[in-house]
XYZ file of C-alpha atoms in Angstrom:
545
model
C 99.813 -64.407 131.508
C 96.718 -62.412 131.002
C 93.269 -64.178 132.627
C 91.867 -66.700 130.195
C 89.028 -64.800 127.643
C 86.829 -66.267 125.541
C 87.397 -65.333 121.930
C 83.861 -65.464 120.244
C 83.012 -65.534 116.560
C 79.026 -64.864 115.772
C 78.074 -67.480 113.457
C 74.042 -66.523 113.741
C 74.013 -64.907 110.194
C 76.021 -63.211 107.269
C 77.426 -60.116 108.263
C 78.043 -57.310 105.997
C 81.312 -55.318 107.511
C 80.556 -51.800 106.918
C 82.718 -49.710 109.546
C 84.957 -47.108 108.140
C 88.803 -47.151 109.189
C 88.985 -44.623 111.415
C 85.780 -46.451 113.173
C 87.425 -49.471 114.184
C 91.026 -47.559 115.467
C 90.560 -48.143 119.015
C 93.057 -48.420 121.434
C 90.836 -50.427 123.579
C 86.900 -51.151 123.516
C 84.538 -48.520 122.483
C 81.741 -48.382 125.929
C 79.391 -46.264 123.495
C 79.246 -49.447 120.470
C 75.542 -51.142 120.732
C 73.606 -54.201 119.473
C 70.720 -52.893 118.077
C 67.529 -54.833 117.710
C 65.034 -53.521 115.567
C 61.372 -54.820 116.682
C 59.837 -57.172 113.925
C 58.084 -55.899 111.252
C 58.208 -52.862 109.270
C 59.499 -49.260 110.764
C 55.402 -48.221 110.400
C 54.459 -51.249 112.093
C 56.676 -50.840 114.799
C 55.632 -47.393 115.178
C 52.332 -48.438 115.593
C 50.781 -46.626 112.152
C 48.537 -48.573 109.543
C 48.790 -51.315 107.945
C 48.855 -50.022 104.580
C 52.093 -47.795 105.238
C 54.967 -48.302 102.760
C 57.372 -50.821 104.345
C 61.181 -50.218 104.743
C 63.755 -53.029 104.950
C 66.413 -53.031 107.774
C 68.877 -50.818 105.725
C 66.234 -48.032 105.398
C 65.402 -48.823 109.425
C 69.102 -48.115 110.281
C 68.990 -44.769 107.686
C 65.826 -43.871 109.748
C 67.445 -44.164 113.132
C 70.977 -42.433 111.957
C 68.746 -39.489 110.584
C 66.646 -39.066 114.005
C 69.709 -39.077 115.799
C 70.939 -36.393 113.419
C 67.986 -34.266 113.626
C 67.710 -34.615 117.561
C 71.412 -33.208 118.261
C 72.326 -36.748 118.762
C 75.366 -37.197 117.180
C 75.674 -39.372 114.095
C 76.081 -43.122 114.482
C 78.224 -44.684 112.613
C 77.389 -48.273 111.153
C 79.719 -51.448 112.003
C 77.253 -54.350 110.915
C 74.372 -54.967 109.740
C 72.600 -58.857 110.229
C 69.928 -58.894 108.461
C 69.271 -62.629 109.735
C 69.333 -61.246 112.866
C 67.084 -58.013 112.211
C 70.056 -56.245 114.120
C 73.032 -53.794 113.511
C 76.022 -52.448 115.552
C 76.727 -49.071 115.653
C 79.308 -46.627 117.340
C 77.416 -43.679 119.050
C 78.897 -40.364 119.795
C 77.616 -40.122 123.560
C 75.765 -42.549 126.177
C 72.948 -39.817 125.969
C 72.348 -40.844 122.115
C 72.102 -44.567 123.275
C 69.161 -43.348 125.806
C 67.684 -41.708 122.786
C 67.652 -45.550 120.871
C 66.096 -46.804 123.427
C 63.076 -44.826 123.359
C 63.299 -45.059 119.596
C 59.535 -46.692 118.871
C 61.069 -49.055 116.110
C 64.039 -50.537 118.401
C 63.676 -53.539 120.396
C 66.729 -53.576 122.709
C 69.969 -51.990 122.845
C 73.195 -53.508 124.630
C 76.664 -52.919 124.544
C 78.552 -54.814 121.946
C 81.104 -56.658 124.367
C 84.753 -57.093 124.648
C 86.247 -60.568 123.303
C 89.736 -60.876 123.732
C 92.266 -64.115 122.096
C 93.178 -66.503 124.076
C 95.929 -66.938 123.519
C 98.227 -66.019 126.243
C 98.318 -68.060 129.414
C 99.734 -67.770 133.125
C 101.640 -70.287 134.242
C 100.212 -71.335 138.011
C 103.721 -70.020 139.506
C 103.756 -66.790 138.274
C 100.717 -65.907 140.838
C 101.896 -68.139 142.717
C 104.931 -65.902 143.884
C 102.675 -62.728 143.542
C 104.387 -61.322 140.529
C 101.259 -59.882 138.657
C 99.563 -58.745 141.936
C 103.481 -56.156 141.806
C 103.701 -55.594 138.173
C 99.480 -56.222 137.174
C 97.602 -54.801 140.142
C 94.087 -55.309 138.656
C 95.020 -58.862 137.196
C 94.127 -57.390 133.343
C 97.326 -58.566 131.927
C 97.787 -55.209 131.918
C 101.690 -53.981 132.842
C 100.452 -51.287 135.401
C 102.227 -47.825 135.055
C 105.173 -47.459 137.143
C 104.835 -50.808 138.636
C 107.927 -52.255 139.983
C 108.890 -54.900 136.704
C 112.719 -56.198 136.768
C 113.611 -53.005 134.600
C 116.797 -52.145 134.853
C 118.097 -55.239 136.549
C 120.080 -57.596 134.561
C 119.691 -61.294 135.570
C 122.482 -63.748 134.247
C 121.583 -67.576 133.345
C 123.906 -70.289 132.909
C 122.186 -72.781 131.048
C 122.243 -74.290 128.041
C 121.995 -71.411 126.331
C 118.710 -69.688 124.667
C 116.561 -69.998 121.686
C 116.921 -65.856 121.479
C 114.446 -65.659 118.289
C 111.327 -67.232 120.251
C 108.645 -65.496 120.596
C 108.306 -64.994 123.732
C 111.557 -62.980 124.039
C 111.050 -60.396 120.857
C 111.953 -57.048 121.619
C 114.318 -58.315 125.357
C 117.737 -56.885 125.689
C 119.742 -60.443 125.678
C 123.248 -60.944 125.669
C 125.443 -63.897 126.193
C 128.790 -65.931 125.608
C 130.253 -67.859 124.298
C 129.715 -68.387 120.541
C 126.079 -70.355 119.860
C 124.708 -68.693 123.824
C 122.067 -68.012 121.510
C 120.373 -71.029 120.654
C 119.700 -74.436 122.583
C 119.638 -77.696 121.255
C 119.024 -79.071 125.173
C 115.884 -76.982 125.383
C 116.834 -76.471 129.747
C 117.975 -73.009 129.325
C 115.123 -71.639 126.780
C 112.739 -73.125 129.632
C 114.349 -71.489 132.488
C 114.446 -67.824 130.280
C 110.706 -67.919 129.915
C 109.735 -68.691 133.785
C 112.052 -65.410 133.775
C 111.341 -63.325 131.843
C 108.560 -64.388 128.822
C 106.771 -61.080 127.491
C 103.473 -60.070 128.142
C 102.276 -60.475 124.933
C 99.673 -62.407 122.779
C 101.290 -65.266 122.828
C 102.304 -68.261 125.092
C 103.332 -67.421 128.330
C 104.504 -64.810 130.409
C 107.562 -64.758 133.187
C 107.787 -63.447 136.508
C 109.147 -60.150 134.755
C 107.277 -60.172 131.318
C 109.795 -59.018 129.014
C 111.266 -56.160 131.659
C 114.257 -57.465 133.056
C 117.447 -57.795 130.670
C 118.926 -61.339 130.290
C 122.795 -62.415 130.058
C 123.129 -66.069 128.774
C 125.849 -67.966 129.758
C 126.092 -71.288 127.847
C 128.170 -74.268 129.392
C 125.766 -77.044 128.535
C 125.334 -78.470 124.997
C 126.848 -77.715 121.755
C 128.642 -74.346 121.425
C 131.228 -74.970 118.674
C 133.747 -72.760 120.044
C 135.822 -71.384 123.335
C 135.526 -74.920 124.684
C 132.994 -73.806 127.748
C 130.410 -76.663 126.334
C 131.029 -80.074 126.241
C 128.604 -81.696 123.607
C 126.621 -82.903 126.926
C 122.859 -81.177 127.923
C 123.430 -82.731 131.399
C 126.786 -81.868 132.652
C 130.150 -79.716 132.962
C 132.590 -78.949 135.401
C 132.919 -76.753 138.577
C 135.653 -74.809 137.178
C 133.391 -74.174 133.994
C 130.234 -73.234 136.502
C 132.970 -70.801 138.221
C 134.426 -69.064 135.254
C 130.982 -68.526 134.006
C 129.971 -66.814 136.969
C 132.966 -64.895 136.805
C 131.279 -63.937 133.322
C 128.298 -62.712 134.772
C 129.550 -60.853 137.252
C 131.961 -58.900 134.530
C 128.933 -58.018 132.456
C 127.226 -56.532 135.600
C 124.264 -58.553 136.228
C 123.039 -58.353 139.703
C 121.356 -61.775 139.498
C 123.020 -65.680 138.824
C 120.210 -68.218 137.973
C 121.907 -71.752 138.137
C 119.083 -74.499 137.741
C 121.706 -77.146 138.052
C 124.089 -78.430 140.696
C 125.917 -81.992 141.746
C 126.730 -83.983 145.225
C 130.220 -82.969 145.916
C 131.589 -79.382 147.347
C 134.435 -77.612 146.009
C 136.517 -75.204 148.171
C 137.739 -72.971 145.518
C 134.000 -73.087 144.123
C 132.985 -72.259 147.185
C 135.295 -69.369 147.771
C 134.318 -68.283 144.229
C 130.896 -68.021 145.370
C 131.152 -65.742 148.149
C 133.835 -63.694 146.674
C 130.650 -62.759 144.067
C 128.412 -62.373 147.544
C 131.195 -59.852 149.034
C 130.965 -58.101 145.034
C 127.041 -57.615 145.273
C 125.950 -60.278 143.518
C 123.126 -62.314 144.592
C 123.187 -66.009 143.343
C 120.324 -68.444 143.614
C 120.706 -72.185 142.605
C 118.649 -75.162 142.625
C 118.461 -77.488 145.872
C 118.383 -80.630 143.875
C 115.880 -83.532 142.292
C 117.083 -86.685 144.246
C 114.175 -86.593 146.768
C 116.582 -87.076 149.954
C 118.188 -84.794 152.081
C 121.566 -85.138 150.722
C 123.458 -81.666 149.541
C 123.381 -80.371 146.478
C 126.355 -77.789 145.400
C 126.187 -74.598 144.345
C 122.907 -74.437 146.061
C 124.325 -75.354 149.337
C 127.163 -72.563 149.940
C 126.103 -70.185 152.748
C 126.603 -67.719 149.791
C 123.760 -68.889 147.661
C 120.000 -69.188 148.017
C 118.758 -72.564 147.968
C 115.633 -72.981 146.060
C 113.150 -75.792 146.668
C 109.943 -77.049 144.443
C 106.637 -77.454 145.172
C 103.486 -77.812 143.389
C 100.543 -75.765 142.528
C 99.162 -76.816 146.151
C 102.309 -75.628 148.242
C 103.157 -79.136 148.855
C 106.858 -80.031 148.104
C 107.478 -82.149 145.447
C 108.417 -85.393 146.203
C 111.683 -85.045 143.971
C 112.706 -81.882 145.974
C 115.751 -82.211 147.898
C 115.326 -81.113 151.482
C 118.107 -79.764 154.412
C 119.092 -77.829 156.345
C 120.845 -75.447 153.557
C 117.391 -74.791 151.881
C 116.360 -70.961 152.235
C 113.154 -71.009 150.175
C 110.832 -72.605 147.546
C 108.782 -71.826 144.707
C 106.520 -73.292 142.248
C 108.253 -76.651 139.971
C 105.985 -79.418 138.973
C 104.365 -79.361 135.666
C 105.633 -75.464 134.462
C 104.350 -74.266 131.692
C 107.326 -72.314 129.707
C 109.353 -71.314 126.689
C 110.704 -74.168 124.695
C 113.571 -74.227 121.802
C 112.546 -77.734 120.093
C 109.698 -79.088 118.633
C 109.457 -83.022 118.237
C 108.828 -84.792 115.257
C 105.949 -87.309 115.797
C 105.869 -91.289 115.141
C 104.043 -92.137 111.755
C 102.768 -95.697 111.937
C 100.584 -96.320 108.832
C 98.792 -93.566 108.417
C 98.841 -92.358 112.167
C 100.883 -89.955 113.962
C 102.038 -89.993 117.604
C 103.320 -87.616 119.968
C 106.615 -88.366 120.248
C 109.970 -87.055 122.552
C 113.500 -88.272 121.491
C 115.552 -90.075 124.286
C 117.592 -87.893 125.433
C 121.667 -90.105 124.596
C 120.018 -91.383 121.391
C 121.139 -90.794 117.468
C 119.145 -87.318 116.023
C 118.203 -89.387 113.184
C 115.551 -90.809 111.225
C 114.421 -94.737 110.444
C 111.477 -96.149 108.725
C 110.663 -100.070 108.703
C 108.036 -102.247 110.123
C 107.735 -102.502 113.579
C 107.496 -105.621 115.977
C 106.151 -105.435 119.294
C 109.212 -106.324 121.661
C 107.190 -106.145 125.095
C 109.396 -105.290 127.633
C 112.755 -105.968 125.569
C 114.109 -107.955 127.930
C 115.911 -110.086 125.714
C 116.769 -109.579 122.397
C 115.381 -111.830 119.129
C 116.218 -112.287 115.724
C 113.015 -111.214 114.483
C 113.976 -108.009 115.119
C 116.687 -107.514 112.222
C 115.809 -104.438 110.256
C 112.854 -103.049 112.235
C 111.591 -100.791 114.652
C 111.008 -102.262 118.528
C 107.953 -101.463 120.411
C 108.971 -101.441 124.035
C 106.930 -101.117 127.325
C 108.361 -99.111 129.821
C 109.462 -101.462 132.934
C 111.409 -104.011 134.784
C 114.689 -103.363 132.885
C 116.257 -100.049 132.494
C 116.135 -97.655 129.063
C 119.637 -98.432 128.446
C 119.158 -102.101 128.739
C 116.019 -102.244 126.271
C 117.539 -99.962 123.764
C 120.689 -101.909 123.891
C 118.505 -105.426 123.801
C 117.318 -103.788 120.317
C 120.678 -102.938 118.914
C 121.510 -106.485 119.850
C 119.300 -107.902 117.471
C 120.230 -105.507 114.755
C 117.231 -102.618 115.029
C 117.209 -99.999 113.021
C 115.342 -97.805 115.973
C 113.021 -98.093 119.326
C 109.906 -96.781 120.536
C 109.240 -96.997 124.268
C 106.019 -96.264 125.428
C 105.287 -95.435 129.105
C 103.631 -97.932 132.370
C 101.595 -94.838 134.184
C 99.740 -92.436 132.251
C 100.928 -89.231 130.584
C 104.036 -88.267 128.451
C 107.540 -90.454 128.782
C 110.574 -88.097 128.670
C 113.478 -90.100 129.574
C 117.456 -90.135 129.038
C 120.082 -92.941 129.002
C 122.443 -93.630 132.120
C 124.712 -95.820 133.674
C 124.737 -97.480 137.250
C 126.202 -94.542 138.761
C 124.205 -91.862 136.602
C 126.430 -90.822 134.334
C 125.176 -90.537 130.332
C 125.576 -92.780 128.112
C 124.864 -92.456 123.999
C 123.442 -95.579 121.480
C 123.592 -95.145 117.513
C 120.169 -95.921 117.355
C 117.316 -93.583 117.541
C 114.830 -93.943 120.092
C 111.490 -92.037 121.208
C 109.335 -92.170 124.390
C 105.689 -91.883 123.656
C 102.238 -91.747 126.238
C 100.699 -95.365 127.537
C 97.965 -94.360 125.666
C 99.322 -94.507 122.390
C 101.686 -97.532 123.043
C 98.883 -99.729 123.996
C 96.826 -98.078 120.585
C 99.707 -99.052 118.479
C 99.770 -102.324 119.976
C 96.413 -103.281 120.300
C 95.636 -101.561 116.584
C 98.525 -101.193 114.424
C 100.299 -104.284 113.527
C 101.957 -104.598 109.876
C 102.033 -100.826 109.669
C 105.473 -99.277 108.555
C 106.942 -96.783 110.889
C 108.617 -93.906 111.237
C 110.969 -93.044 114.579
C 112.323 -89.250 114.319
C 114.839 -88.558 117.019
C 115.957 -85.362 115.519
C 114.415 -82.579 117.659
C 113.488 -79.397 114.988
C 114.128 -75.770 116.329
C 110.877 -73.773 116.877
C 110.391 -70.404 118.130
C 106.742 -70.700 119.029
C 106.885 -73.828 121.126
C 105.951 -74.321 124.811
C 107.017 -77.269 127.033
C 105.779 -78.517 130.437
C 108.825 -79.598 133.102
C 109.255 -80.020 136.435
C 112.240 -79.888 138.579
C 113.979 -77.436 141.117
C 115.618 -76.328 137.727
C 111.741 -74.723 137.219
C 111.813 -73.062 140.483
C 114.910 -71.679 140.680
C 113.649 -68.804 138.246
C 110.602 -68.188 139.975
C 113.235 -67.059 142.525
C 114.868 -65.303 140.308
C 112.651 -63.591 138.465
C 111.107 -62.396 141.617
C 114.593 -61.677 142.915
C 114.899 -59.083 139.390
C 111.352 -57.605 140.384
C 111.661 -56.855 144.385
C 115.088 -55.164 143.121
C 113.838 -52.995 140.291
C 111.175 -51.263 143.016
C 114.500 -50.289 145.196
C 117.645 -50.555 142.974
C 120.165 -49.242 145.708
C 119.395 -51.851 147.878
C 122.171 -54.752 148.176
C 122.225 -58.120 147.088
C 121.891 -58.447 151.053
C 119.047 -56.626 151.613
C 117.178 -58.070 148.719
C 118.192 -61.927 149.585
C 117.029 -60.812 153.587
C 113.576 -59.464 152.273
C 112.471 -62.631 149.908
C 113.429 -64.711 153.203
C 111.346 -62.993 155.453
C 108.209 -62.108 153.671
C 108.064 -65.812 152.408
C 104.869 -67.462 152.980
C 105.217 -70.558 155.561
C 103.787 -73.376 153.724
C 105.156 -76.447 156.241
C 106.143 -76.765 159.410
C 106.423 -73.457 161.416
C 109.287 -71.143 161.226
C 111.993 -73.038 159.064
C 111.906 -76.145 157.888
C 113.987 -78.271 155.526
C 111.545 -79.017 153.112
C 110.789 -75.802 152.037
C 113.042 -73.255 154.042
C 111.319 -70.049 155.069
C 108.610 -70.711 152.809
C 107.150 -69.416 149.598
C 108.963 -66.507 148.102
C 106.327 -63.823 147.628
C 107.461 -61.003 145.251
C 104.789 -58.562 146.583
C 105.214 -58.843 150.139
C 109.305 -58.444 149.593
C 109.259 -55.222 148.169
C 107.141 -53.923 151.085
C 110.026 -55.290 152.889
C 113.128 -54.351 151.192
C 111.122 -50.676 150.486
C 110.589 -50.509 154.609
C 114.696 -50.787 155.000
């Protein structure tokens, strides 16, 4: 993202907007366009002649001034504004000589340049600096794509996902591909999320990836909704090995150089395994997440000798406390609170007149109910008073499944749960042994803040729970996870490449290893591998070879 800029708007007086067309074309700001202060007074005041000389108002000043510079070989200047509140105008000069010549004008106070304000509107995410991706493609961290600059152009980067929401913003004008039927949108929101941390554009807007809109994406869908060919299974949190495999396969058939995978599970699989380095042996280089359980268990793809295990940590270097860590960890990169492309926007919860920021549990119904609410505290146990309404729950003590199903119990029409610890509550439904679990009521997780509002504030108010996520192409989510470092990786992977594209998968997995930047303990570690992967530093590497 380009460095946050101040967009100003003067408010100091009406200004009358004067400036011809072909003034105002500018590819970039104009060094010769002034603030010019005329000194207070008349012209013949300011010039120092007598009183009783005929007066001229600040349209005749600026006439006064164009002419001298006109009749002095100046150059003409042409007009932009004129304040009259202000006793000032701006004007485009042909030379810096003719904005000497103003300043020893007798009837100007000051001149200055008329500064640069840019929008902001487009921000960097902490990780994209993190991994030194605009000190390769942005040398003079402008925002600026610097000629020439090594980008992830011409290197094709395949994510299996949950497919893409390909008409956001972020991604106009990207070469994207995918399978199967529906890679193109994403109901799950994962896979949109990973994309941008990829491979956002460097535009106006939003946010911008480790290769801004340079490197060419392949989608491979296998989690949510597709509709057809059966690689999907309705579910935004799980699949198979053999579907992970054949969509590798995919990848590797529609050349990309690059597998992103920010998923995984406990349990190795030989032929997976074999599947994995077969692609290794074919040039491919695949990079996986090392896993959010916060032990040092295994997590699988990410743990064949074939793949590069990716670790999180946070905008500090320190690993995240949900980061897997072993011995089969090769490297880490930025994944708490990431800042990236989203597919979904959430409705919020009305109460009364009120609105609330609102995130639909992931497992519950996409639908809408409206009723009075009761306040159910924890919902540990379910009560009759609760027949046609909506339940207020507290996050705590009993599990999200338990509360929501306390609620069906007594015959809710739909739950809100608000969190125990500050911030947003983004939470799914599960079993004992972690495996998803659906309810046919719809539920919402919403901030402490606003639970304890609602509570304290609110009562008697009808309201409104909306657990149907709505597809936008202009919204932004933060999410943390190894699933939002894994495409730091490989969107730095798609960049160090692009500055030597006959290099191997080999060569470029050897050179992000080496040049990373040791954040724990010295040499390798099994927190964070060999370090920080540094996207800079690893083409001076792979370029050395």
């Amino acid at each position: 993202m380009k460095q946050s800029k101040l967009m100003c708007a003067l408010g100091l007086g009406l200004a009358t907007m004067i400036a011809s067309a072909g003034a105002m074309a500018q590819d970039g700001p104009n060094p010769n366009r002034v603030w010019v202060k005329f000194k207070s007074g008349t012209a013949s005041a300011a010039a120092g002649k007598s009183a009783g000389a005929s007066t001229q108002g600040l349209g005749q000043r600026i006439q006064a001034l164009r002419g001298k510079l006109a009749a002095d070989r100046r150059g003409d200047a042409v007009l932009n504004y004129q304040f009259d509140r202000l006793n000032s105008a701006v004007m485009t000069l042909s030379s810096p000589e003719a904005i000497k010549a103003l300043r020893a004008n007798p009837d100007v106070e000051s001149v200055e340049i008329d500064q640069p304000r840019y929008l902001q509107a487009q921000s960097t995410p902490y990780g994209i600096d993190q991994v030194q991706a605009r000190a390769v493609w942005d040398a003079n961290q402008d925002g600026v794509l610097d000629t020439g600059a090594a980008t992830g152009a011409g290197i094709k980067v395949c994510v299996i996902d949950s497919g893409i929401n390909k008409t956001h913003e972020d991604f106009a004008g990207m070469t994207i591909t995918g399978y199967p039927t529906g890679w193109d949108t994403d109901t799950c929101g994962h896979g949109t999320h990973v994309a941008g941390t990829i491979a956002a554009a460097n535009n106006s807007t939003g946010v911008v990836g480790v290769s801004p809109g340079k490197v060419s994406l392949h989608i491979i869908k296998i989690f949510g909704t597709n509709g057809t060919n059966g690689s999907g299974h309705g579910q935004c949190n799980w699949t198979y090995s053999s579907t992970l495999v054949d969509a590798a396969n995919r990848c590797n058939t529609a050349g990309a150089k690059i597998i992103s995978m920010s998923l995984g599970g406990p349990t190795s699989s030989t032929t997976e395994q074999n599947a994995f380095q077969t692609l290794a042996n074919n040039g491919v280089l695949s990079i996986a997440a090392a896993g959010n359980d916060g032990d040092s268990s295994l997590s699988y793809p990410a743990s064949y000798a074939s793949v590069v295990s990716v670790a999180a940590v946070d905008s500090a270097n320190v690993k995240a406390d949900f980061s897997q860590f072993n011995s089969a960890v090769d490297i880490a990169a930025p994944g708490v609170d990431t800042l990236s492309t989203y597919p979904l926007k959430n409705d919020p919860l009305v109460i009364g007149s009120s609105s609330f920021a609102a995130i639909p549990v992931a497992g519950s119904r996409q639908t809408t109910a409206s009723a009075g609410w009761v306040n159910g505290g924890l919902c540990q146990t379910s009560s009759n008073t609760w027949r046609n309404k909506i339940v207020v729950c507290q996050r705590g003590t009993n599990t999200f499944v338990d509360k929501i199903t306390k609620a069906k119990s007594g015959r809710a029409l739909g739950v809100v749960i608000y969190n125990n610890v500050a911030g947003d509550l983004r939470i799914g439904m599960y079993d004992a042994n972690g495996n998803p679990v659906t309810t046919t009521l719809p539920a919402v997780g919403i901030s402490q803040a606003d639970g304890q509002t609602i509570v304290a504030n609110l009562a008697g108010q009808t309201a409104t729970v909306d657990a149907t996520p709505s597809v936008s192409n202009n919204a932004y989510q933060l999410m943390s996870g190894t699933s939002m470092a894994t495409p730091h990786v490989s969107g730095a992977a798609a960049v160090v490449w692009s500055a030597k594209p006959t290099a191997t998968a080999a060569q470029v997995r050897d050179a992000l290893l080496t040049t990373a930047q040791d954040i724990d303990a010295a040499g390798f570690d099994n927190n964070t591998g060999w370090g920080l992967v540094q996207a800079k530093d690893a083409i001076t590497e792979l370029q050395s070879q």
